[in-house]
Amino acid sequence: MMKIIPILITSVLILSGFGVIGAGYGLESNTTCKTIKLTVSPLEINDENDKYVEINLENSNSYLMKPGKPMLPKIVKTFELDFGVKNIKVELLPKNIRVYKIKKEVFPSPALLPLTNIKMTASKVVKDKTIYQNDLAYPSCWFEYHTGCGLSKKGDKRVTHVVVDFYPVRYFPAMGKLLVAENAEIKISWDKPDRKPLPENSEYDLVIIAPNAFANELQRLVDHKNNHGIKTFLKTTEEIYKEYGGADKPERIKYFIKDAIETWGVKYVLLVGGLKNTIWAKPRDDANQGSRDWYIPVRYSNIYDNPKYPLDESTIHDPGVISDLYYADIYKTGGGFEDWDPNGDGIYFAWNKPGVENDTGIDLYPDIYLGRLACRSVKEVKTVVDKIINYESKPCDPSWFKKMIVFSGDGFLDQMDLNIQWDTKPLPDGKYTIYAQSLNPKGETGPMDIINITLDRSKETTISFNHDDHLRIHSFPGPPIAEIVSISEGDILGDTDYTYTPSEKEAYCNSFNPWANISYIDGILTIRGKSYDPKPYGNVSSIHVWVTDENGDVVFSDWRNNTEMYYEGEWTTGEKPLFGRGGA
């Protein structure tokens, strides 16, 4: 259990949005200035283990996390300014700075972190010695900020976003000191736009972009939308390619969307057209785009990823992906066109691509509502149009609009290492039965996992890996599941030591966290396995492991309470947030 040491008690006051309006600071009349005052939540230092401490802010789950570098809390403040503002400047003045001495190093950030407790990953974290042996403060500054243009939080207009990352705790590793700001003042100034770059009234709400081959079927959808009060028109790709310039076809379409926003006040864009054929069609023409075999072309990013874990292989993974966000991200800060190629080298959205400069500072905020119907034929267009018209022409149960189905996955098996130690040395040879049963916080218990083994010191130890909990899961939701993997039915604990590390195919993520390793050393069997609660948001369960002899007497018993295992996809797409992330 972590030891929590309260360090500082202050009142919590965070002014959301804009706070006190500044006096102007002697700037020109075209310049606007605002001030935001905030108070930092109380600081806590948690004893992580015998090497590290974990630094937290009360009621805060945001952290500065860079692999191998100290994991420190941060406060993220977001602000919305008018669209088209320029010369944005942000200042942050830390106040009431206090110094704290710590005896242990601050816990380093893991390379990849599943949605689970940090303690589970500590054994695999490698600290960055260039930081931990340095006399300088980390981070090197109190704050950072970035800006971008996009739809407002309410989604009703285009704004300029300002995001400030405030680091109230700075760490001097070589000196073992923390510099903590109890308060801070943020000052933001900007120049108003010279003109209103966007029309105040909309001539059209929706534009549908499609090839001429789909025009006849889509005209029915255009008429339907107009009859329902959504001012809509159709623009074919053939017309766009003739009327607009650009580096390639995706950029021509993007320039048209920009023109549609600024000329007609369009709010929504519907792209209709996918890959022409899933067998013979070539999806990617070059590094940046696919056009030839697409009814509506696609933009490819050039993001290369070769993670150390869990894809620990020699080949490069994810060398760019399709992203229709490209068509929605029209503007960058100041209202200029966002082309996704800020360094102008002709490679769009490049990151970690061998021999190519990274594209930094891309906006990535959508400026328009955009979707795609990836139809591959006129027949598919007709089917989709019929369904849309029928659905929107008939009344339906209004409760449907508050429900959605999300298909997701589980990126990590974040089972903590149960590490239950059964010392067999005091026991006589004979037959023994190992039991395991899990229960959830509601007190519901699941089926027992029962394994019969033999303790026979006249024989060589024989232990095999056992992973069969799928045989006890018959439905979802279901009862809590206990699973012992480190010994199997009929195994023998003999006079020899035995260890075995299952492969990733046998025990997923075992190399990340050794939850499944087999160990029988000096008469001590380490009982390992899983405990989980297969129901929505069933992330906590407790497991009871006990052993009986041939007479049914209990010779060993141990518990692991409140173990956590998260189905990450549920928490990132469902209604509940976790660690400040996810949640619908």
Short mmCIF file of C-alpha atoms in Angstrom, two decimals, residues 17 77-81 160-164:
data_model
loop_
_atom_site.label_atom_id
_atom_site.label_comp_id
_atom_site.label_asym_id
_atom_site.label_seq_id
_atom_site.Cartn_x
_atom_site.Cartn_y
_atom_site.Cartn_z
CA GLY A 17 -12.41 30.24 -18.56
CA LYS A 77 -6.06 25.23 -18.94
CA THR A 78 -7.88 25.81 -22.23
CA PHE A 79 -9.21 29.09 -23.58
CA GLU A 80 -11.21 30.15 -26.62
CA LEU A 81 -10.48 33.40 -28.47
CA THR A 160 -8.88 30.12 -31.73
CA HIS A 161 -7.87 27.59 -29.08
CA VAL A 162 -5.14 28.39 -26.55
CA VAL A 163 -3.96 25.46 -24.42
CA VAL A 164 -1.64 26.19 -21.50
#
